[in-house]
mmCIF file of C-alpha atoms in Angstrom:
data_model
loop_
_atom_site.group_PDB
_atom_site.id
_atom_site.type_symbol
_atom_site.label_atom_id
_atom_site.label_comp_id
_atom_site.label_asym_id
_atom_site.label_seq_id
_atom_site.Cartn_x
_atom_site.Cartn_y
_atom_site.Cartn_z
ATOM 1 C CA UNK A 1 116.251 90.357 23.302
ATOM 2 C CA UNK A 2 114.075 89.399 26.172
ATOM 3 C CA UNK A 3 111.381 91.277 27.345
ATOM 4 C CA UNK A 4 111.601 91.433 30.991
ATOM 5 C CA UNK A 5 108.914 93.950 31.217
ATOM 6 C CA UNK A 6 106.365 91.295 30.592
ATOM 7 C CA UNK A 7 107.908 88.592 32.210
ATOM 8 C CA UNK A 8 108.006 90.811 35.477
ATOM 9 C CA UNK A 9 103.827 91.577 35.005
ATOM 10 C CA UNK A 10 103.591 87.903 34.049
ATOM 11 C CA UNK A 11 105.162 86.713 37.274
ATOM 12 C CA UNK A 12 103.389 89.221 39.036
ATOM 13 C CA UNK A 13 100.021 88.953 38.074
ATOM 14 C CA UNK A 14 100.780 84.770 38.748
ATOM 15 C CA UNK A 15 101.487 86.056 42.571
ATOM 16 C CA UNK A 16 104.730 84.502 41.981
ATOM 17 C CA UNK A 17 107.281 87.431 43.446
ATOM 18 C CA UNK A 18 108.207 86.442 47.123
ATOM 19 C CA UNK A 19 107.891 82.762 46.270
ATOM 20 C CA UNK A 20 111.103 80.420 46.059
ATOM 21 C CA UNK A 21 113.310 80.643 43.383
ATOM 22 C CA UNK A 22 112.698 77.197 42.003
ATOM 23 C CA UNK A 23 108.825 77.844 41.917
ATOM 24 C CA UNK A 24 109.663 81.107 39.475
ATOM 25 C CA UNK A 25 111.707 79.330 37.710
ATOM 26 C CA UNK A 26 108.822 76.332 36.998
ATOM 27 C CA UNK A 27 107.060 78.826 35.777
ATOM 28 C CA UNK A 28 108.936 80.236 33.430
ATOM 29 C CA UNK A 29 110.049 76.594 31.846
ATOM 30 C CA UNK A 30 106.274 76.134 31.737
ATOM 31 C CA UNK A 31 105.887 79.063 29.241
ATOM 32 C CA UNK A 32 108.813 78.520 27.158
ATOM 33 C CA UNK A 33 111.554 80.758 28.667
ATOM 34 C CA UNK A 34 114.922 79.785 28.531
ATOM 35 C CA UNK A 35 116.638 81.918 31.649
ATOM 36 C CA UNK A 36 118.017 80.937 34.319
ATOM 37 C CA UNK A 37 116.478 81.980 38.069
ATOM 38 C CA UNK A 38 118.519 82.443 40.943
ATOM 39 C CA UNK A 39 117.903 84.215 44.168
ATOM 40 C CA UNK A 40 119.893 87.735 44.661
ATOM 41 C CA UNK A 41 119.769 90.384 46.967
ATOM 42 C CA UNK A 42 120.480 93.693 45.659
ATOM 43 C CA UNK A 43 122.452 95.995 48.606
ATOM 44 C CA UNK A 44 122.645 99.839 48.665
ATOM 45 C CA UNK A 45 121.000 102.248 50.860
ATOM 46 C CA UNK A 46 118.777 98.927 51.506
ATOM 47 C CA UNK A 47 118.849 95.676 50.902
ATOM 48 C CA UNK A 48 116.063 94.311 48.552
ATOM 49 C CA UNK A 49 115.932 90.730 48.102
ATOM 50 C CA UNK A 50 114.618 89.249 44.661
ATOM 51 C CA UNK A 51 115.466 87.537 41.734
ATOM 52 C CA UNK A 52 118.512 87.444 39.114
ATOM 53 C CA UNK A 53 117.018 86.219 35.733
ATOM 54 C CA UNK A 54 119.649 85.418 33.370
ATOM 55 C CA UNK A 55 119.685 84.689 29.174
ATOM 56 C CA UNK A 56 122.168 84.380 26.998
ATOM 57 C CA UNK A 57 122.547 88.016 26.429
ATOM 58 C CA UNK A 58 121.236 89.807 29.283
ATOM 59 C CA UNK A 59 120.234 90.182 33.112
ATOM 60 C CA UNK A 60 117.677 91.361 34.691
ATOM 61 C CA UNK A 61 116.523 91.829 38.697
ATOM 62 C CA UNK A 62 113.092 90.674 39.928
ATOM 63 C CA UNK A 63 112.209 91.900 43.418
ATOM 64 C CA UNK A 64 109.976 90.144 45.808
ATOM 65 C CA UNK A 65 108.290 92.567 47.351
ATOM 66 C CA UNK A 66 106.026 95.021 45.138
ATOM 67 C CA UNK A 67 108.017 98.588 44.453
ATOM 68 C CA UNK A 68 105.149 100.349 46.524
ATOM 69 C CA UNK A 69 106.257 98.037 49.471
ATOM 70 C CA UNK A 70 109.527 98.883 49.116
ATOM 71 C CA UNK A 71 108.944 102.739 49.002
ATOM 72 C CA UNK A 72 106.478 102.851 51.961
ATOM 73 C CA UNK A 73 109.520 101.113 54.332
ATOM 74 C CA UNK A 74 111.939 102.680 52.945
ATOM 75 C CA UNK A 75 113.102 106.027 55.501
ATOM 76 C CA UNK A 76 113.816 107.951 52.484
ATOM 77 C CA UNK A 77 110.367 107.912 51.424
ATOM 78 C CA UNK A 78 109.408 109.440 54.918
ATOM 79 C CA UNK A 79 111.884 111.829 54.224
ATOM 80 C CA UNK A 80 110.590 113.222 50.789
ATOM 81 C CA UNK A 81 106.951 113.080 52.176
ATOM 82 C CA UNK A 82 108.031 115.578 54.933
ATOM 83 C CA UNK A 83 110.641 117.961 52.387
ATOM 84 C CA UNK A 84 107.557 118.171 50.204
ATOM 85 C CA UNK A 85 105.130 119.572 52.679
ATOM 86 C CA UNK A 86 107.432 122.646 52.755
ATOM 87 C CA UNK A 87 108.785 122.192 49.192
ATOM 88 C CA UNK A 88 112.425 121.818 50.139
ATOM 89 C CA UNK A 89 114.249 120.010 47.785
ATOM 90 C CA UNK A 90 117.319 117.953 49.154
ATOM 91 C CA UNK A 91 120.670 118.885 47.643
ATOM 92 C CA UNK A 92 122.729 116.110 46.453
ATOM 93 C CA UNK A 93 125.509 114.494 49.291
ATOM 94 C CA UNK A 94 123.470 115.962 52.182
ATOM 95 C CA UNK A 95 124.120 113.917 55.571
ATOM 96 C CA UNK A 96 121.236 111.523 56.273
ATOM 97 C CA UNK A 97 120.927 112.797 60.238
ATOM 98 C CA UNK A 98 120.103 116.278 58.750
ATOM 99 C CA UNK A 99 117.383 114.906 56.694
ATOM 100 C CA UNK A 100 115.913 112.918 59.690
ATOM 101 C CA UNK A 101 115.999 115.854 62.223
ATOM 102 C CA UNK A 102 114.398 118.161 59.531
ATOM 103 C CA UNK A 103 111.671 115.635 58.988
ATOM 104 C CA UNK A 104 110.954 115.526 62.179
ATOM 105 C CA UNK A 105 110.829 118.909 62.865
ATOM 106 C CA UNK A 106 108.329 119.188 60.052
ATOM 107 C CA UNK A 107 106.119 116.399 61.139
ATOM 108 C CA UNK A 108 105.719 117.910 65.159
ATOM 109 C CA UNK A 109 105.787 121.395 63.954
ATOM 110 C CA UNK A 110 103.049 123.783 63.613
ATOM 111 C CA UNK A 111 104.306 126.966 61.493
ATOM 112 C CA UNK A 112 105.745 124.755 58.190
ATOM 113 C CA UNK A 113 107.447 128.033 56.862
ATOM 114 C CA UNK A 114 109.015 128.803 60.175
ATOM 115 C CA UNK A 115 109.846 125.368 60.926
ATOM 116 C CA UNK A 116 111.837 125.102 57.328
ATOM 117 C CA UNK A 117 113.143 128.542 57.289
ATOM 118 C CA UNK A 118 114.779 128.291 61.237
ATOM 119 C CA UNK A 119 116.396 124.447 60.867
ATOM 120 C CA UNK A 120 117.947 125.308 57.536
ATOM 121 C CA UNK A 121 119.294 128.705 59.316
ATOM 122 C CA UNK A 122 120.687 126.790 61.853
ATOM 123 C CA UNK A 123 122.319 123.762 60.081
ATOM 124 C CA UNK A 124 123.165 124.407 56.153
#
């Protein structure tokens, strides 16, 4: 089984992630891997570009930017910032232009308690 843990911590402490594929790929042949490197972009709420590394008996995806990048750009981490400061907690399926308009009603407003309990009177 291959541990992709410490090949990802390997490649990261190297300052490899965000390089080309073939350079990652060097690197691993240097230390005696045998997968396979290919670039990949991984698409669901967002696409994240990366890595697919590939054995025999398993796959595994690299990103190229670091996870904290990811989570500062992503909306949804704007989102949960903003739901925490009045500890609302999202229910599953809700529509994404909800979310944003509470946000931002939390963000400008002054009363947090108000704010939460009047735009969740209004629209759930």
């Amino acid at each position: 089984m291959v541990d992709f843990q410490t090949i990802y911590r390997k490649c990261s402490r190297a300052n490899l992630l965000g390089e080309p594929c073939h350079v990652l790929q060097q690197f691993l042949d240097k230390n005696g891997s045998v997968l396979i490197v290919t670039d990949h972009t991984v698409s669901s709420f967002k696409s994240i570009e990366g890595y697919a590394l590939q054995s025999d008996a398993c796959r595994a995806f690299f990103p190229k930017q670091s996870v904290e990048e990811l989570k500062a750009s992503s909306h949804l981490h704007y989102i949960r910032e903003q739901c925490l400061k009045v500890d609302f907690v999202t229910p599953p399926l809700m529509k994404n232009q909800f979310l944003r308009q509470f946000a931002k009603a939390i963000e400008t407003g002054a009363n947090l308690e108000k704010v939460a309990e009047e735009f969740c009177l209004e629209n759930v």
